[in-house]
Short mmCIF file of C-alpha atoms and ligand atoms in Angstrom, two decimals:
data_model
loop_
_atom_site.label_atom_id
_atom_site.label_comp_id
_atom_site.label_asym_id
_atom_site.label_seq_id
_atom_site.Cartn_x
_atom_site.Cartn_y
_atom_site.Cartn_z
CA UNK N 533 30.32 -58.69 82.26
CA UNK N 534 32.44 -58.97 79.13
CA UNK N 535 29.81 -60.97 77.29
CA UNK N 536 27.06 -58.49 78.02
CA UNK N 537 27.98 -56.04 75.28
CA UNK N 538 27.67 -58.60 72.53
CA UNK N 539 24.43 -59.89 73.96
CA UNK N 540 22.99 -56.40 74.28
CA UNK N 541 23.72 -55.35 70.73
CA UNK N 542 22.35 -58.68 69.45
CA UNK N 543 19.12 -58.17 71.42
CA UNK N 544 18.85 -54.60 70.21
CA UNK N 545 19.28 -55.76 66.62
CA UNK N 546 16.62 -58.42 67.08
CA UNK N 547 14.15 -55.97 68.62
CA UNK N 548 14.66 -53.47 65.82
CA UNK N 549 14.31 -56.19 63.18
CA UNK N 550 11.14 -57.55 64.75
CA UNK N 551 9.69 -54.06 65.17
CA UNK N 552 10.43 -53.23 61.53
CA UNK N 553 8.79 -56.46 60.38
CA UNK N 554 5.68 -55.75 62.47
CA UNK N 555 5.46 -52.21 61.09
CA UNK N 556 5.85 -53.45 57.51
CA UNK N 557 3.16 -56.06 58.13
CA UNK N 558 0.78 -53.49 59.59
CA UNK N 559 1.44 -51.07 56.72
CA UNK N 560 0.72 -53.84 54.20
CA UNK N 561 -2.50 -54.76 55.99
CA UNK N 562 -3.55 -51.12 56.16
CA UNK N 563 -2.88 -50.59 52.45
CA UNK N 564 -4.83 -53.72 51.59
CA UNK N 565 -7.66 -52.60 53.84
CA UNK N 566 -7.73 -49.09 52.35
CA UNK N 567 -7.82 -50.60 48.87
CA UNK N 568 -10.80 -52.72 49.87
CA UNK N 569 -12.60 -49.70 51.32
CA UNK N 570 -11.89 -47.74 48.12
CA UNK N 571 -13.34 -50.54 45.98
CA UNK N 572 -16.39 -50.66 48.23
CA UNK N 573 -16.93 -46.91 48.03
CA UNK N 574 -16.54 -47.07 44.25
CA UNK N 575 -19.14 -49.80 44.05
CA UNK N 576 -21.50 -47.80 46.25
CA UNK N 577 -21.03 -44.77 44.03
CA UNK N 578 -21.89 -46.70 40.86
CA UNK N 579 -24.95 -48.20 42.54
CA UNK N 580 -26.11 -44.76 43.66
CA UNK N 581 -25.68 -43.40 40.12
CA UNK N 582 -27.68 -46.31 38.65
CA UNK N 583 -30.43 -45.77 41.23
CA UNK N 584 -30.56 -42.07 40.36
CA UNK N 585 -30.89 -42.93 36.66
CA UNK N 586 -33.68 -45.37 37.43
CA UNK N 587 -35.44 -42.53 39.27
CA UNK N 588 -34.86 -40.21 36.32
CA UNK N 589 -36.52 -42.69 33.95
CA UNK N 590 -39.59 -42.54 36.18
CA UNK N 591 -39.58 -38.74 36.26
CA UNK N 592 -38.88 -37.98 32.59
CA UNK N 593 -40.14 -39.75 29.55
CA UNK N 594 -37.10 -41.20 27.78
CA UNK N 595 -38.03 -44.77 26.96
CA UNK N 596 -40.65 -46.04 24.53
CA UNK N 597 -41.59 -48.94 26.73
CA UNK N 598 -42.10 -48.54 30.42
CA UNK N 599 -41.00 -51.27 32.77
CA UNK N 600 -37.89 -52.26 30.87
CA UNK N 601 -34.99 -52.85 33.25
CA UNK N 602 -33.09 -49.54 33.39
CA UNK N 603 -29.95 -51.28 34.55
CA UNK N 604 -29.61 -52.90 31.13
CA UNK N 605 -29.61 -49.49 29.46
CA UNK N 606 -26.66 -48.29 31.55
CA UNK N 607 -23.22 -48.81 30.14
CA UNK N 608 -20.23 -47.95 32.33
CA UNK N 609 -17.55 -46.74 29.91
CA UNK N 610 -15.11 -46.23 32.73
CA UNK N 611 -15.37 -45.59 36.48
CA UNK N 612 -16.37 -41.97 35.92
CA UNK N 613 -18.33 -42.19 32.67
CA UNK N 614 -21.83 -43.59 32.14
CA UNK N 615 -23.69 -43.89 28.85
CA UNK N 616 -27.45 -44.51 29.17
CA UNK N 617 -29.42 -45.55 26.15
CA UNK N 618 -32.58 -43.51 25.54
CA UNK N 619 -35.21 -43.78 22.80
CA UNK N 620 -35.80 -40.09 22.48
CA UNK N 621 -34.13 -36.80 23.29
CA UNK N 622 -35.65 -35.33 26.45
CA UNK N 623 -35.98 -31.67 27.38
CA UNK N 624 -32.91 -30.02 28.89
CA UNK N 625 -34.85 -28.30 31.69
CA UNK N 626 -36.48 -31.42 32.94
CA UNK N 627 -33.24 -33.42 32.89
CA UNK N 628 -31.48 -30.63 34.75
CA UNK N 629 -34.20 -30.42 37.34
CA UNK N 630 -34.92 -34.09 37.96
CA UNK N 631 -31.38 -35.43 37.69
CA UNK N 632 -30.26 -32.90 40.32
CA UNK N 633 -32.99 -34.11 42.64
CA UNK N 634 -32.28 -37.79 42.05
CA UNK N 635 -28.59 -37.27 42.80
CA UNK N 636 -29.52 -35.57 46.04
CA UNK N 637 -31.93 -38.37 46.95
CA UNK N 638 -29.31 -41.06 46.40
CA UNK N 639 -26.41 -39.15 47.93
CA UNK N 640 -24.35 -38.50 44.84
CA UNK N 641 -22.62 -35.36 46.01
CA UNK N 642 -20.17 -34.66 43.24
CA UNK N 643 -20.43 -32.48 40.14
CA UNK N 644 -21.46 -34.07 36.86
CA UNK N 645 -21.08 -33.15 33.20
CA UNK N 646 -24.28 -34.12 31.46
CA UNK N 647 -24.77 -34.47 27.71
CA UNK N 648 -27.74 -35.64 25.67
CA UNK N 649 -26.68 -37.21 22.38
CA UNK N 650 -28.86 -37.29 19.34
CA UNK N 651 -28.09 -40.18 17.05
CA UNK N 652 -29.81 -38.47 14.15
CA UNK N 653 -27.58 -35.36 14.37
CA UNK N 654 -24.48 -37.36 15.34
CA UNK N 655 -23.83 -34.74 18.03
CA UNK N 656 -24.85 -33.67 21.50
CA UNK N 657 -28.21 -31.91 21.40
CA UNK N 658 -27.08 -30.05 24.52
CA UNK N 659 -24.75 -30.42 27.44
CA UNK N 660 -24.45 -28.74 30.83
CA UNK N 661 -22.55 -28.82 34.07
CA UNK N 662 -24.59 -30.03 37.00
CA UNK N 663 -23.14 -28.66 40.15
CA UNK N 664 -23.93 -30.05 43.58
CA UNK N 665 -24.95 -27.70 46.33
CA UNK N 666 -21.66 -27.94 48.22
CA UNK N 667 -19.35 -28.22 45.21
CA UNK N 668 -15.77 -27.23 45.97
CA UNK N 669 -15.08 -26.68 42.23
CA UNK N 670 -16.94 -23.55 41.20
CA UNK N 671 -14.91 -22.66 38.11
CA UNK N 672 -15.10 -25.80 36.00
CA UNK N 673 -18.47 -25.33 34.36
CA UNK N 674 -17.12 -24.73 30.84
CA UNK N 675 -15.60 -28.20 30.27
CA UNK N 676 -17.08 -29.78 27.15
CA UNK N 677 -17.75 -33.44 26.44
CA UNK N 678 -16.59 -35.59 23.54
CA UNK N 679 -19.30 -37.92 22.27
CA UNK N 680 -18.82 -41.70 22.00
CA UNK N 681 -20.08 -43.45 18.86
CA UNK N 682 -23.34 -45.32 19.46
CA UNK N 683 -26.20 -46.05 17.06
CA UNK N 684 -28.87 -44.71 19.38
CA UNK N 685 -29.65 -41.63 21.46
CA UNK N 686 -28.11 -41.55 24.85
CA UNK N 687 -27.63 -39.66 28.06
CA UNK N 688 -24.00 -39.12 28.88
CA UNK N 689 -22.80 -38.61 32.46
CA UNK N 690 -19.21 -37.80 33.33
CA UNK N 691 -18.09 -37.21 36.92
CA UNK N 692 -14.80 -35.26 36.66
CA UNK N 693 -14.07 -35.25 40.40
CA UNK N 694 -15.17 -38.78 41.19
CA UNK N 695 -11.82 -40.07 42.60
CA UNK N 696 -11.36 -37.04 44.82
CA UNK N 697 -14.92 -37.36 45.97
CA UNK N 698 -14.44 -41.00 46.95
CA UNK N 699 -11.15 -40.25 48.67
CA UNK N 700 -12.87 -37.46 50.51
CA UNK N 701 -15.58 -39.89 51.63
CA UNK N 702 -12.77 -42.12 52.91
CA UNK N 703 -10.93 -39.39 54.74
CA UNK N 704 -11.67 -40.79 58.19
CA UNK N 705 -10.32 -44.17 57.19
CA UNK N 706 -7.16 -42.60 55.82
CA UNK N 707 -6.71 -40.37 58.86
CA UNK N 708 -7.21 -43.38 61.12
CA UNK N 709 -4.58 -45.37 59.23
CA UNK N 710 -2.07 -42.53 59.34
CA UNK N 711 -2.69 -41.98 63.07
CA UNK N 712 -2.17 -45.67 63.80
CA UNK N 713 1.04 -45.63 61.81
CA UNK N 714 2.34 -42.57 63.62
CA UNK N 715 1.56 -44.19 66.97
CA UNK N 716 3.43 -47.33 65.92
CA UNK N 717 6.47 -45.45 64.69
CA UNK N 718 6.45 -43.36 67.87
CA UNK N 719 6.29 -46.52 69.94
CA UNK N 720 9.19 -48.01 68.04
CA UNK N 721 11.30 -44.88 68.41
CA UNK N 722 10.67 -44.68 72.16
CA UNK N 723 11.48 -48.37 72.49
CA UNK N 724 14.84 -47.88 70.79
CA UNK N 725 15.46 -44.76 72.83
CA UNK N 726 14.69 -46.53 76.11
CA UNK N 727 16.82 -49.48 75.15
CA UNK N 728 19.73 -47.25 74.20
CA UNK N 729 19.39 -45.42 77.46
CA UNK N 730 19.59 -48.68 79.40
CA UNK N 731 22.49 -49.78 77.24
CA UNK N 732 24.38 -46.56 78.04
CA UNK N 733 23.62 -47.00 81.74
CA UNK N 734 25.08 -50.47 81.67
CA UNK N 735 28.14 -49.24 79.83
CA UNK N 736 28.58 -46.68 82.53
CA UNK N 737 28.30 -49.34 85.24
CA UNK N 738 30.90 -51.46 83.45
CA UNK N 739 33.16 -48.46 83.25
CA UNK N 740 32.78 -47.60 86.93
CA UNK N 741 33.47 -51.23 87.89
CA UNK N 742 36.60 -51.36 85.77
CA UNK N 743 37.66 -47.99 87.05
CA UNK N 744 37.27 -49.01 90.70
CA UNK N 745 39.16 -52.19 90.14
CA UNK N 746 41.99 -50.46 88.31
CA UNK N 747 42.50 -48.00 91.14
CA UNK N 748 41.74 -50.21 94.12
CA UNK N 749 44.71 -52.54 93.72
CA UNK N 750 47.46 -49.90 93.64
CA UNK N 751 45.80 -48.07 96.53
CA UNK N 752 45.65 -51.23 98.62
CA UNK N 753 49.31 -51.97 97.91
CA UNK N 754 50.27 -48.42 98.87
CA UNK N 755 48.26 -48.64 102.06
CA UNK N 756 50.12 -51.77 103.16
CA UNK N 757 53.48 -50.21 102.26
CA UNK N 758 52.75 -47.05 104.20
CA UNK N 759 51.60 -49.05 107.21
CA UNK N 760 54.96 -50.80 107.21
CA UNK N 761 56.72 -47.47 106.90
CA UNK N 762 55.05 -45.87 109.91
CA UNK N 763 56.29 -48.63 112.23
CA UNK N 764 58.75 -47.11 114.72
CA UNK N 765 61.54 -49.66 114.12
CA UNK N 766 61.64 -48.99 110.37
CA UNK N 767 64.56 -46.58 110.82
CA UNK N 768 66.69 -49.48 111.91
CA UNK N 769 65.79 -51.41 108.74
CA UNK N 770 66.88 -49.17 105.84
CA UNK N 771 66.51 -52.02 103.30
CA UNK N 772 62.82 -52.37 104.14
CA UNK N 773 62.36 -48.63 104.10
CA UNK N 774 63.88 -48.48 100.62
CA UNK N 775 61.84 -51.40 99.35
CA UNK N 776 58.51 -50.00 100.54
CA UNK N 777 59.23 -46.45 99.37
CA UNK N 778 59.98 -47.93 95.97
CA UNK N 779 56.66 -49.76 96.01
CA UNK N 780 54.86 -46.52 96.78
CA UNK N 781 56.78 -44.65 94.08
CA UNK N 782 55.97 -47.33 91.50
CA UNK N 783 52.32 -47.47 92.34
CA UNK N 784 52.06 -43.69 92.29
CA UNK N 785 53.66 -43.61 88.85
CA UNK N 786 51.24 -46.27 87.68
CA UNK N 787 48.23 -44.37 89.04
CA UNK N 788 49.52 -41.17 87.52
CA UNK N 789 49.85 -42.71 84.09
CA UNK N 790 46.34 -44.17 84.38
CA UNK N 791 44.91 -40.80 85.31
CA UNK N 792 46.79 -39.13 82.46
CA UNK N 793 45.42 -41.62 80.00
CA UNK N 794 41.88 -41.23 81.23
CA UNK N 795 42.23 -37.48 81.04
CA UNK N 796 43.63 -37.52 77.53
CA UNK N 797 40.80 -39.80 76.43
CA UNK N 798 38.24 -37.53 78.06
CA UNK N 799 39.83 -34.53 76.39
CA UNK N 800 39.88 -36.18 72.99
CA UNK N 801 36.20 -36.91 73.60
CA UNK N 802 35.10 -33.31 74.08
CA UNK N 803 37.11 -31.63 71.39
CA UNK N 804 39.09 -32.45 68.33
CA UNK N 805 42.50 -33.70 69.39
CA UNK N 806 44.82 -30.77 69.36
CA UNK N 807 47.98 -31.92 67.68
CA UNK N 808 51.17 -30.02 68.30
CA UNK N 809 53.36 -31.15 65.49
CA UNK N 810 57.11 -31.04 65.75
CA UNK N 811 59.84 -33.06 64.07
CA UNK N 812 60.20 -36.34 65.87
CA UNK N 813 62.36 -39.34 65.30
CA UNK N 814 60.21 -42.45 65.38
CA UNK N 815 63.13 -44.64 66.55
CA UNK N 816 63.54 -42.43 69.58
CA UNK N 817 59.85 -42.07 70.40
CA UNK N 818 59.36 -45.82 70.33
CA UNK N 819 62.45 -46.37 72.48
CA UNK N 820 61.16 -43.72 74.91
CA UNK N 821 57.78 -45.45 75.17
CA UNK N 822 59.45 -48.81 75.86
CA UNK N 823 61.57 -47.21 78.56
CA UNK N 824 58.46 -45.94 80.30
CA UNK N 825 57.00 -49.43 80.26
CA UNK N 826 60.17 -51.00 81.67
CA UNK N 827 58.68 -51.80 85.12
CA UNK N 828 55.73 -53.59 83.52
CA UNK N 829 58.02 -55.41 81.08
CA UNK N 830 60.10 -56.67 83.95
CA UNK N 831 57.08 -57.66 86.02
CA UNK N 832 55.83 -59.78 83.12
CA UNK N 833 59.32 -61.07 82.39
CA UNK N 834 58.65 -60.13 78.79
CA UNK N 835 61.12 -60.05 75.94
CA UNK N 836 60.75 -56.85 73.98
CA UNK N 837 62.79 -56.37 70.85
CA UNK N 838 63.00 -53.07 69.04
CA UNK N 839 64.02 -53.07 65.39
CA UNK N 840 64.89 -49.52 64.42
CA UNK N 841 64.81 -48.03 60.96
CA UNK N 842 68.37 -47.52 59.80
CA UNK N 843 67.76 -44.16 58.19
CA UNK N 844 66.58 -41.52 60.58
CA UNK N 845 62.76 -41.79 60.36
CA UNK N 846 61.79 -38.21 61.14
CA UNK N 847 58.20 -37.02 60.69
CA UNK N 848 56.10 -34.11 61.91
CA UNK N 849 53.96 -35.39 64.75
CA UNK N 850 52.78 -34.79 68.30
CA UNK N 851 55.44 -36.46 70.43
CA UNK N 852 53.38 -36.89 73.60
CA UNK N 853 50.43 -38.39 71.77
CA UNK N 854 52.62 -40.62 69.68
CA UNK N 855 54.32 -42.04 72.76
CA UNK N 856 50.93 -42.69 74.36
CA UNK N 857 49.90 -44.59 71.24
CA UNK N 858 52.97 -46.84 71.45
CA UNK N 859 52.52 -47.26 75.20
CA UNK N 860 48.91 -48.33 74.74
CA UNK N 861 49.74 -50.86 72.05
CA UNK N 862 52.75 -52.35 73.86
CA UNK N 863 50.82 -52.45 77.11
CA UNK N 864 48.03 -54.40 75.39
CA UNK N 865 50.65 -56.73 73.91
CA UNK N 866 51.90 -57.35 77.46
CA UNK N 867 48.42 -57.62 78.98
CA UNK N 868 46.74 -60.00 76.57
CA UNK N 869 49.27 -62.77 76.81
CA UNK N 870 48.90 -66.48 77.48
CA UNK N 871 52.59 -67.24 77.83
CA UNK N 872 55.77 -65.32 78.47
CA UNK N 873 55.26 -62.28 76.24
CA UNK N 874 57.58 -61.91 73.27
CA UNK N 875 57.07 -58.62 71.55
CA UNK N 876 58.73 -57.25 68.44
CA UNK N 877 58.39 -53.58 67.66
CA UNK N 878 59.62 -52.47 64.29
CA UNK N 879 60.02 -49.07 62.69
CA UNK N 880 60.47 -49.09 58.94
CA UNK N 881 59.76 -47.18 55.77
CA UNK N 882 56.53 -48.32 54.13
CA UNK N 883 54.68 -47.98 50.86
CA UNK N 884 53.32 -44.66 49.52
CA UNK N 885 55.70 -42.40 51.37
CA UNK N 886 54.78 -43.64 54.83
CA UNK N 887 56.55 -44.94 57.88
CA UNK N 888 55.22 -48.02 59.60
CA UNK N 889 55.44 -48.90 63.27
CA UNK N 890 54.41 -52.48 63.92
CA UNK N 891 53.87 -54.11 67.30
CA UNK N 892 53.76 -57.90 67.15
CA UNK N 893 52.96 -60.10 70.14
CA UNK N 894 52.47 -63.78 70.88
CA UNK N 895 49.31 -63.22 72.92
CA UNK N 896 45.73 -64.50 72.88
CA UNK N 897 44.94 -62.89 69.53
CA UNK N 898 41.75 -61.23 68.31
CA UNK N 899 39.03 -62.87 66.27
CA UNK N 900 38.63 -61.26 62.85
CA UNK N 901 35.00 -60.34 63.55
CA UNK N 902 36.19 -57.87 66.23
CA UNK N 903 38.77 -56.08 64.05
CA UNK N 904 36.49 -53.07 63.57
CA UNK N 905 34.89 -53.03 66.99
CA UNK N 906 38.08 -52.93 69.08
CA UNK N 907 38.40 -49.22 68.24
CA UNK N 908 34.94 -48.43 69.62
CA UNK N 909 34.80 -46.68 72.93
CA UNK N 910 34.40 -49.08 75.89
CA UNK N 911 34.55 -52.12 73.66
CA UNK N 912 36.38 -55.14 75.06
CA UNK N 913 36.50 -58.47 73.28
CA UNK N 914 34.09 -60.82 75.09
CA UNK N 915 36.10 -63.78 76.32
CA UNK N 916 33.61 -65.30 78.74
CA UNK N 917 35.85 -64.63 81.73
CA UNK N 918 38.57 -66.91 80.44
CA UNK N 919 41.11 -64.33 81.43
CA UNK N 920 40.96 -61.51 83.91
CA UNK N 921 42.68 -58.58 82.33
CA UNK N 922 41.52 -55.20 83.46
CA UNK N 923 40.96 -52.26 81.21
CA UNK N 924 38.47 -49.60 80.22
CA UNK N 925 38.16 -50.38 76.55
CA UNK N 926 39.40 -46.87 75.82
CA UNK N 927 43.00 -47.46 74.77
CA UNK N 928 42.52 -48.40 71.14
CA UNK N 929 39.82 -45.76 70.77
CA UNK N 930 42.39 -43.16 71.75
CA UNK N 931 45.05 -44.76 69.52
CA UNK N 932 42.73 -44.57 66.52
CA UNK N 933 41.90 -40.93 67.19
CA UNK N 934 45.56 -39.97 67.38
CA UNK N 935 46.41 -41.91 64.22
CA UNK N 936 43.47 -40.28 62.39
CA UNK N 937 44.56 -36.83 63.55
CA UNK N 938 47.96 -37.54 61.96
CA UNK N 939 46.24 -38.64 58.75
CA UNK N 940 47.62 -42.11 59.31
CA UNK N 941 46.15 -45.57 59.27
CA UNK N 942 46.03 -48.44 61.71
CA UNK N 943 45.57 -52.05 60.68
CA UNK N 944 45.39 -55.17 62.75
CA UNK N 945 46.19 -58.70 61.80
CA UNK N 946 45.79 -61.50 64.27
CA UNK N 947 45.65 -65.25 64.63
CA UNK N 948 43.77 -66.27 67.79
CA UNK N 949 45.98 -68.32 70.05
CA UNK N 950 49.13 -67.31 68.16
CA UNK N 951 49.42 -63.55 68.35
CA UNK N 952 48.52 -60.11 67.06
CA UNK N 953 50.16 -57.44 64.97
CA UNK N 954 49.11 -53.81 65.02
CA UNK N 955 50.60 -51.74 62.22
CA UNK N 956 50.46 -47.96 62.24
CA UNK N 957 51.17 -46.08 59.04
CA UNK N 958 52.14 -42.43 59.32
CA UNK N 959 52.79 -40.15 56.35
CA UNK N 960 56.33 -38.83 55.88
CA UNK N 961 56.00 -35.08 55.82
P1 ADP K 1271 41.42 -52.36 77.20
O1 ADP K 1271 41.48 -51.30 78.22
O2 ADP K 1271 40.32 -53.33 77.41
O3 ADP K 1271 42.74 -53.02 76.96
P2 ADP K 1271 41.66 -51.35 74.47
O4 ADP K 1271 40.84 -50.33 73.78
O5 ADP K 1271 43.12 -51.11 74.60
O6 ADP K 1271 40.98 -51.57 75.88
O7 ADP K 1271 41.46 -52.72 73.72
C1 ADP K 1271 40.15 -53.16 73.39
C2 ADP K 1271 40.09 -54.66 73.37
O8 ADP K 1271 40.84 -55.18 72.29
C3 ADP K 1271 40.69 -55.29 74.60
O9 ADP K 1271 39.74 -55.40 75.64
C4 ADP K 1271 41.10 -56.66 74.08
O10 ADP K 1271 40.01 -57.54 74.15
C5 ADP K 1271 41.45 -56.40 72.63
N1 ADP K 1271 42.91 -56.28 72.42
C6 ADP K 1271 43.61 -55.15 72.27
N2 ADP K 1271 44.90 -55.40 72.04
C7 ADP K 1271 45.04 -56.73 72.04
C8 ADP K 1271 46.16 -57.62 71.85
N3 ADP K 1271 47.39 -57.17 71.62
N4 ADP K 1271 45.91 -58.96 71.90
C9 ADP K 1271 44.67 -59.42 72.12
N5 ADP K 1271 43.58 -58.64 72.31
C10 ADP K 1271 43.76 -57.31 72.28
#
């Protein structure tokens, strides 16, 4: 169970990475494809314009010799500008009439600025704006053309809206690409959502399992004790009576503290921690926390040493929360041990006007790569079932919240197999 969390986040990362790569690949392919379609449409447009001009040469007399290849007369200055060599200057009316028809015949449905250049006058003999039937640009008829220098007469065609026209022709391609992309992104988002949902479900299952385990043992012990106590001859055995009532009292205290901790975590979850600051002496709070853990310390046969600060280390803090913080850290120091626990707790003045409380143990230690994660809710270091220590993975999360609420800091330093030190820095106020 412990290993699952690591595995799950690794799988999630891999899925997201793979999904992102696939999306990037598809976007690249789509862009490449759209570029190809654009080039194709552009080519088609030029061909249609050349065909229209060829038709115009048949309709209007512009060349001295018939039968000369019209294509050779056409010069494409740029994608939107065509210069067509003519041998004479044709009539405006006939150009206007026939060119319009040719464009319609060859499906050139975008407006065109037409100019007829006279080499003799070194200027346009005339120019006009040829509007297509369904032109979306009614107001642009006044644009005037600048001639290019050629030593012959020519017909000048400029299509001001060519790019838009081509893009418009491609609109179904573009819409298709966008739709596909949206579908892909949607798919990815729902995948992540589903995966997260499953992840949360599993977290919940882990939590319920831990919870059950944590409460089952004390309850079972209490059940046995009470069974002993209801035996009729118990009155005659006051030593047994005392022993088993003590067991029940201890287990109840343990359960109570567990419930309190769960409740305070749940409360800190829903709202900002409400801190009730009052002057408190860190030496005393730490000693108080150790006293509360005395039964556990004895059960583990642990050596706990408290090194107090000589000057009275008084700060403004929430006493109850602060004690819970120390209890959590010392309890972890007792829990995650591989030998007889030796724990040193020290209160001392620290840099930048702070007090430091450090809790040092000789336990299993924490690998550096988990230093950040141990404060996450429900996180427990995966140990592959090497040890069987119960917990909810909530303790350090709570500790961090309390320390943050006091504008303090918590740092961990650990050597796996040797031990761990948690150091809490709280500002002197
Ligand atoms: P838990 O209820 O699991 O103890 P915590 O939030 O208190 O939850 O701690 C998170 C994890 O950090 C623990 O599961 C444990 O793997 C690791 N850890 C915390 N304190 C220590 C320590 N003193 N020594 C080794 N590991 C620790």
